[in-house]
CSV table of C-alpha atoms in Angstrom, one decimal:
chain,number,residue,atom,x,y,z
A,131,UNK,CA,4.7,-10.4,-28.0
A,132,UNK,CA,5.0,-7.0,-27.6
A,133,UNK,CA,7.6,-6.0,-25.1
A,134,UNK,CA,7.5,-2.1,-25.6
A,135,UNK,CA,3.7,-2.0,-24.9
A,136,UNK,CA,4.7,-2.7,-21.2
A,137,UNK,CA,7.0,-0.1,-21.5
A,138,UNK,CA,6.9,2.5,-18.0
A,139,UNK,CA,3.9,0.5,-17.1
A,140,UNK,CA,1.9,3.5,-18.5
A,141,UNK,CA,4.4,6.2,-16.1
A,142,UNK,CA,5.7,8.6,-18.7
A,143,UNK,CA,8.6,10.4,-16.5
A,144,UNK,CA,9.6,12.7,-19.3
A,145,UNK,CA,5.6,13.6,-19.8
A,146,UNK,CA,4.7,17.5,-19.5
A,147,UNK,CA,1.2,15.8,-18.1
A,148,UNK,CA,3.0,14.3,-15.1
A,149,UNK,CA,3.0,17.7,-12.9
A,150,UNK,CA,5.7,18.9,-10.9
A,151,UNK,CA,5.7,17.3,-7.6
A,152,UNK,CA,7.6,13.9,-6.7
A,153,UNK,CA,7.9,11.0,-9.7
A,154,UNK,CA,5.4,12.8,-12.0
A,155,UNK,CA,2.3,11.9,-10.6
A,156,UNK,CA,2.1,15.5,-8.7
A,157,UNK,CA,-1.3,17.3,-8.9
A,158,UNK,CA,-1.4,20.9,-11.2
A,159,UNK,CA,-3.5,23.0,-9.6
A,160,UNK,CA,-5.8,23.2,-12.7
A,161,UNK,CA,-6.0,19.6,-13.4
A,162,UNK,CA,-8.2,17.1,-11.8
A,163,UNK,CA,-6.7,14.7,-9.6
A,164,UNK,CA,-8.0,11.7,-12.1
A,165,UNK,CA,-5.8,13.6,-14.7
A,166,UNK,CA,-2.0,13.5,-13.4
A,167,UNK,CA,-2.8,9.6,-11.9
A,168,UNK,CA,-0.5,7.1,-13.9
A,169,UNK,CA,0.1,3.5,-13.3
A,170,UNK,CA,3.8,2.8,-11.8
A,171,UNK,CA,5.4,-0.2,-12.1
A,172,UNK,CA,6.4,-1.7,-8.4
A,173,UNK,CA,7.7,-4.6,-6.7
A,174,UNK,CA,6.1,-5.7,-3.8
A,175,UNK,CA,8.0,-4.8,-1.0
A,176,UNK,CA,7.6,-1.4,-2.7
A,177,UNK,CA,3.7,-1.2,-2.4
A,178,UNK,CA,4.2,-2.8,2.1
A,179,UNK,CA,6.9,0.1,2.7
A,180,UNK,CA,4.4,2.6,1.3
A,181,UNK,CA,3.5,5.1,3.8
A,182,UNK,CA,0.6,7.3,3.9
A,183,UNK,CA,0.4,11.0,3.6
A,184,UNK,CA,-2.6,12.6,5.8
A,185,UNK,CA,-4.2,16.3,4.2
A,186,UNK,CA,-6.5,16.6,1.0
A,187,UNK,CA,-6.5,13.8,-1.7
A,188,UNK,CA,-4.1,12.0,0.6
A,189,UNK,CA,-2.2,8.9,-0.8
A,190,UNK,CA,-0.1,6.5,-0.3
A,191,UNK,CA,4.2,7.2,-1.6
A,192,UNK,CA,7.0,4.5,-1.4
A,193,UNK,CA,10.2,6.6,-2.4
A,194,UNK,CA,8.8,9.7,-3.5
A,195,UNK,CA,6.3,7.9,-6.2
A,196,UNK,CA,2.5,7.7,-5.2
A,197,UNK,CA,0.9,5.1,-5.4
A,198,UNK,CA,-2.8,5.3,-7.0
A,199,UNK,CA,-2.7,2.8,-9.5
A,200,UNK,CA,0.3,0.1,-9.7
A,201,UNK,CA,1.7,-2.6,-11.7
A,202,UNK,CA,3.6,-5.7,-10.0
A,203,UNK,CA,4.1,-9.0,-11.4
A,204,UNK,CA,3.9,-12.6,-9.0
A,205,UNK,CA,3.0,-16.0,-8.3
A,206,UNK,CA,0.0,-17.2,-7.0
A,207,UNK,CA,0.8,-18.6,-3.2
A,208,UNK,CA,-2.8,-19.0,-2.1
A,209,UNK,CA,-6.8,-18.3,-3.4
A,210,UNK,CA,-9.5,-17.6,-0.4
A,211,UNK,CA,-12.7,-17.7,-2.0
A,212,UNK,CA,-15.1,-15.4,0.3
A,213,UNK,CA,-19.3,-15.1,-0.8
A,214,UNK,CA,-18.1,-11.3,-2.2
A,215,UNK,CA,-15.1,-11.6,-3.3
A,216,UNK,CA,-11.9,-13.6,-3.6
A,217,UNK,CA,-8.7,-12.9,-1.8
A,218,UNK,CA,-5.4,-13.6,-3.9
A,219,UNK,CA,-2.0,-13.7,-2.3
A,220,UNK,CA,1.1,-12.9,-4.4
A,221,UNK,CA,4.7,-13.3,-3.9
A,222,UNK,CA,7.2,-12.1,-6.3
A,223,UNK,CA,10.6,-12.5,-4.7
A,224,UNK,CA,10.9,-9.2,-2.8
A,225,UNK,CA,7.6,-10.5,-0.5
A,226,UNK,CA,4.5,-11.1,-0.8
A,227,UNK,CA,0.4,-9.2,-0.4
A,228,UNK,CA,-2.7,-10.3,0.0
A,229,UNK,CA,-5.2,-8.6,-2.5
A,230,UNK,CA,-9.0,-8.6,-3.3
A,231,UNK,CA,-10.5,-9.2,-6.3
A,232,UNK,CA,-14.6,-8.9,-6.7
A,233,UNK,CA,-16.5,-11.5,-7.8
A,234,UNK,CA,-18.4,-10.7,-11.1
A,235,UNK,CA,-21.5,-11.1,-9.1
A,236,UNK,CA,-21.6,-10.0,-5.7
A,237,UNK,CA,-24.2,-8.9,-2.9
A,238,UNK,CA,-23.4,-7.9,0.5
A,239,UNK,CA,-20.5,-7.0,1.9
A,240,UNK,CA,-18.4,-5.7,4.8
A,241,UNK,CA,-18.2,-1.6,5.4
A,242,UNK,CA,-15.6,-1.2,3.1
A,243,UNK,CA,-16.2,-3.7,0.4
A,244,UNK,CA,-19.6,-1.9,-0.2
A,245,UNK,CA,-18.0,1.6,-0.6
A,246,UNK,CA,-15.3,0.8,-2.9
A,247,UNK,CA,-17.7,-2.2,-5.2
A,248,UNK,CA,-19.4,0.3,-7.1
A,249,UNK,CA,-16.5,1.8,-8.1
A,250,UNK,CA,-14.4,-1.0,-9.0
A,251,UNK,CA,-17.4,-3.3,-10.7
A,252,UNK,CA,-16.9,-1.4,-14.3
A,253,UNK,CA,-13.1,-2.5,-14.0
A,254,UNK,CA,-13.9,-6.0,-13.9
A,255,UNK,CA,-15.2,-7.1,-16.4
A,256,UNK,CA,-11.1,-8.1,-18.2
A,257,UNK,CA,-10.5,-9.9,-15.3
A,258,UNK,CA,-9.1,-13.6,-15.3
A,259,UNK,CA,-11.6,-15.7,-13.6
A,260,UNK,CA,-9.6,-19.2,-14.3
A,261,UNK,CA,-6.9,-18.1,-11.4
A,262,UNK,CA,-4.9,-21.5,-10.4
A,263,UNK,CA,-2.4,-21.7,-7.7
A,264,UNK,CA,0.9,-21.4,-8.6
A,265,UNK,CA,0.7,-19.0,-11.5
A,266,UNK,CA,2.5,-16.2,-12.7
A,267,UNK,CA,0.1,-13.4,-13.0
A,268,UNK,CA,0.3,-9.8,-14.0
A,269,UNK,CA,-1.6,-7.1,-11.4
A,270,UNK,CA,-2.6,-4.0,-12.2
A,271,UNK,CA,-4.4,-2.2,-8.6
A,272,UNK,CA,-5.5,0.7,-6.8
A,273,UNK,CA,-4.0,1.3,-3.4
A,274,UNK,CA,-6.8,2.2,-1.2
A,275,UNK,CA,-6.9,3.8,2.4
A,276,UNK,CA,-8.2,1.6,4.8
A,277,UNK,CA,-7.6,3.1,8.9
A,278,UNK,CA,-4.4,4.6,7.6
A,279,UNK,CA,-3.5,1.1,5.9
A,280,UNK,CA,-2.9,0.1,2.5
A,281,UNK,CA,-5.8,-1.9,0.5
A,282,UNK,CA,-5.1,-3.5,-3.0
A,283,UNK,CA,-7.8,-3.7,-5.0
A,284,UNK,CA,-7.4,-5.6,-8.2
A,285,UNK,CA,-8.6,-4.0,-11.4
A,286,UNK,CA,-6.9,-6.4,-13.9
A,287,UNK,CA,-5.1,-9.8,-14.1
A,288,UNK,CA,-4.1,-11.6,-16.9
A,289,UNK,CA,-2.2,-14.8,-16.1
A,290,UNK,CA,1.4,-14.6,-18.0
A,291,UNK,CA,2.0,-17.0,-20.2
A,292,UNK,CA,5.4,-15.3,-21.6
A,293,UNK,CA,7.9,-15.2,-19.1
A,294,UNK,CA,9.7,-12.6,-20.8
A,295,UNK,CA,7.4,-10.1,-19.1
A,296,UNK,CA,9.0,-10.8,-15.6
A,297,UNK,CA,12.1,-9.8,-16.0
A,298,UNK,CA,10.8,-6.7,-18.2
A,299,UNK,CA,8.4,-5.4,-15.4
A,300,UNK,CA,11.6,-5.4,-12.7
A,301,UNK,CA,13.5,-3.5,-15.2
A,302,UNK,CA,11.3,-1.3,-16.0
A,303,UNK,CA,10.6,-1.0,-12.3
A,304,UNK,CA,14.3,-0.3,-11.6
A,305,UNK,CA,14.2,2.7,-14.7
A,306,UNK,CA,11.1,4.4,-13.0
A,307,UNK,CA,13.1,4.1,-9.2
A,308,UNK,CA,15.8,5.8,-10.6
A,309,UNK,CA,14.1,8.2,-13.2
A,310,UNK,CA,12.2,9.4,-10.1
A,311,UNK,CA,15.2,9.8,-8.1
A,312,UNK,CA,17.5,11.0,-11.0
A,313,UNK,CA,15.7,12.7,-12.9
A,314,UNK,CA,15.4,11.5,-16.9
A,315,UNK,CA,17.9,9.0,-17.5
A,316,UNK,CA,17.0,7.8,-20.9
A,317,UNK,CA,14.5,8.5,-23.9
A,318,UNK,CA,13.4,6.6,-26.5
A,319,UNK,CA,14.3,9.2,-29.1
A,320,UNK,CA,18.0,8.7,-28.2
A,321,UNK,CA,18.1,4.8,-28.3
A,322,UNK,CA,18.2,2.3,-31.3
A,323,UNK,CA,18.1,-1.4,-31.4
A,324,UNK,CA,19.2,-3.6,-33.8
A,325,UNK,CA,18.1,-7.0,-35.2
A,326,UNK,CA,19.7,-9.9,-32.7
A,327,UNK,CA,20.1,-7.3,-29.6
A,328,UNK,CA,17.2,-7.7,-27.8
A,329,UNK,CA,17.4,-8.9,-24.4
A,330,UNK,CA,13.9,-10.7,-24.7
A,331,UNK,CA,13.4,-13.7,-26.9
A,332,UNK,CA,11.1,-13.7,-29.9
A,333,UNK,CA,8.7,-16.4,-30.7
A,334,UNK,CA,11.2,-17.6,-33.6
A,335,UNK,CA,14.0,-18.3,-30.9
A,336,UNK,CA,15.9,-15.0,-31.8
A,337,UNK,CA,16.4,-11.6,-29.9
A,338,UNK,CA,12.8,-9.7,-30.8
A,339,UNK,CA,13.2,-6.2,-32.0
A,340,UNK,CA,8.9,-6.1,-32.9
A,341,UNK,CA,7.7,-3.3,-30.7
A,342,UNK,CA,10.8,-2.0,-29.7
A,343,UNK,CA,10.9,-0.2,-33.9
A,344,UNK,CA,7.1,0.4,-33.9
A,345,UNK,CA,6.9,-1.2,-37.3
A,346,UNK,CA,3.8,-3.3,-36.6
A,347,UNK,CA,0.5,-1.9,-36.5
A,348,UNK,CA,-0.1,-3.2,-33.3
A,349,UNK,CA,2.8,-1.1,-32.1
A,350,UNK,CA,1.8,2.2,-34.1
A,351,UNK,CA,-1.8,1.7,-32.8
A,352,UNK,CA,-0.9,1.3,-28.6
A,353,UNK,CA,1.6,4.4,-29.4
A,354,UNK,CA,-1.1,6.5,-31.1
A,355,UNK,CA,-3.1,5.6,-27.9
A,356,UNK,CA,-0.7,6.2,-25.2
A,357,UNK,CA,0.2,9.8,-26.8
A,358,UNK,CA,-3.3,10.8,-27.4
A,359,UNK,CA,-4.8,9.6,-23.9
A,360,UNK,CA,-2.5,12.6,-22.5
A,361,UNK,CA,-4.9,15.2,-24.4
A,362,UNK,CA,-8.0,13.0,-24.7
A,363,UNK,CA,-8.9,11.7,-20.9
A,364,UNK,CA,-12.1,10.5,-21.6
A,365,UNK,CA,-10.7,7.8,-24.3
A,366,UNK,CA,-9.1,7.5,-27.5
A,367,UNK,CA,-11.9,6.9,-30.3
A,368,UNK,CA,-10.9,4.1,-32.9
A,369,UNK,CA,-11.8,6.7,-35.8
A,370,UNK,CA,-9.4,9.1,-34.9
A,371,UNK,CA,-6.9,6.3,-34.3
A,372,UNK,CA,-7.6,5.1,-38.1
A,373,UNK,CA,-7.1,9.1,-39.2
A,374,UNK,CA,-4.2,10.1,-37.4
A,375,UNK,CA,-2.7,6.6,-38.8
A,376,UNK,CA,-3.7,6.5,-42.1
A,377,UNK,CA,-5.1,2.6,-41.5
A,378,UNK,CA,-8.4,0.9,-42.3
A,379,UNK,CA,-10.9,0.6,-39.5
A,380,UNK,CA,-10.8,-3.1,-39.6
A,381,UNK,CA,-7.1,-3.2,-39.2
A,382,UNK,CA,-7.5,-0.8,-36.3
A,383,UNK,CA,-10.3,-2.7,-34.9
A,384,UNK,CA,-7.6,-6.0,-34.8
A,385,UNK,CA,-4.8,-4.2,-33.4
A,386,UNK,CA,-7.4,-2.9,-30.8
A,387,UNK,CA,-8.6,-6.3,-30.1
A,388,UNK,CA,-5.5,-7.8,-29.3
A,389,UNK,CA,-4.1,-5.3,-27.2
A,390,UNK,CA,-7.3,-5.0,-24.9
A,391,UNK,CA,-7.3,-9.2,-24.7
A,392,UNK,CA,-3.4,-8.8,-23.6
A,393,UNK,CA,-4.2,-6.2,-21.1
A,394,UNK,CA,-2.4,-3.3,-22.4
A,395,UNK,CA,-5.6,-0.7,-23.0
A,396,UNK,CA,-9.6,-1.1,-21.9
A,397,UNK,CA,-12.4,1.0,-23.2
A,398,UNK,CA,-13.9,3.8,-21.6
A,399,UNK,CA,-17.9,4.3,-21.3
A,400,UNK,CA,-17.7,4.3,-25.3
A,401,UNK,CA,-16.5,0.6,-26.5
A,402,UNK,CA,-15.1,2.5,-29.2
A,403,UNK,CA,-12.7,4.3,-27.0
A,404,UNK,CA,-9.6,3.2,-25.2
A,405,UNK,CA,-7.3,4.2,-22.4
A,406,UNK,CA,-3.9,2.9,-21.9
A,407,UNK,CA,-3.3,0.4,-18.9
């Protein structure tokens, strides 16, 4: 598995195209608001003590972060099916939400549901429709106004079937906190790990260090993507990923495959291009 593909939840603190304003994910007044959103890793209880900011392109914040898109890992406590849409409540040791996840096909609708459908219908289509109670699964959202109220809407779930990814997520939820409220605490570029000192366990038994080196393709191809996406908004083609990498098509094509069935990138209006998660 690729542990370093999860890394920052797609939150680059360090990032020149975070803005200035609170936990990167201020608005430059020459950028569109769609262009300094990031997903950030959160807990639970971080996403119910969120509080919402009134004024233009208001949003929700929980310590200084906004919250437009979010990351939070949980079990499944309870599936409500409804004629629209199915209602998913998740509990992941620091409380638990109740979220809504449209059905593939749908008609009808309350107020709200048919405001927000169209726009969350071309997100859907990676969702895990075998959802079983009692699973771990991984959540990326939107947080949505609703009467001054926060409203997750689910854009992807993949149920996790390598634990390893729980405890990663709440670290890497704990780095953002206090990168946010810190400032930069750590880089990449200043960090080495060696074989046998990973905290995460690799398939053979052993501490993994695959991802964390970037020596697989896999890994060179979700980097590529994640530092491209910050100039190219509209999606990363898989030519210019094959160029810039000096790799085959096909063996970009793989790498891309994977990573979009683990839930790490989707494609844009092109299938050909891809966007972080």
């Amino acid at each position: 598995m690729n542990y370093a593909a999860y890394s920052d939840g797609g939150f680059d603190p360090s990032s020149n195209n975070n803005g200035g304003s609170a936990g990167g994910f201020g608005s430059e007044s020459n950028k569109p608001r769609w262009a300094t959103q990031f997903i950030s890793p959160v807990t639970i209880k971080m996403i119910k003590d969120a509080t919402f900011e009134n004024g233009p392109d208001a949003a929700f914040f929980t310590h200084g972060i906004e919250l437009s898109y979010v990351r939070f890992v949980g079990m499944l406590r309870a599936i409500e099916e409804q004629e629209t849409h199915r209602l998913l409540t998740v509990e992941d040791g620091t409380g638990s939400i109740q979220v809504r996840l449209w059905n593939r096909e749908r008609e009808g609708g309350d107020e709200y549901g048919e405001e927000l459908k169209d726009e969350e219908e071309d997100d859907q289509d990676n969702v895990e429709t075998e959802l079983k109670l009692l699973q771990y699964v991984d959540i990326v959202a939107t947080v949505k106004d609703f009467n001054q109220k926060a409203q997750v809407q689910v854009q992807n779930v993949n149920v996790i079937t390598d634990f390893n990814i729980i405890p990663y997520h709440l670290l890497n939820v704990a780095k953002n906190y206090l990168t946010n409220k810190h400032g930069a605490i750590m880089t990449t570029t200043n960090t080495t790990t060696t074989a046998g000192e990973s905290l995460f366990v690799g398939n053979d038994g052993t501490g993994s260090t695959a991802g964390v080196t970037g020596g697989t393709t896999t890994d060179r191809v979700i980097g590529c993507i994640r530092e491209q996406s910050k100039s190219m908004p509209d999606g990363v083609p898989v030519n210019f990923i094959a160029s810039t990498l000096e790799l085959a098509i096909d063996d970009v094509q793989t790498a891309v495959a994977e990573l979009h069935q683990e839930g790490l990138i989707f494609s844009t209006d092109d299938d050909d291009m891809y966007l972080p998660l």
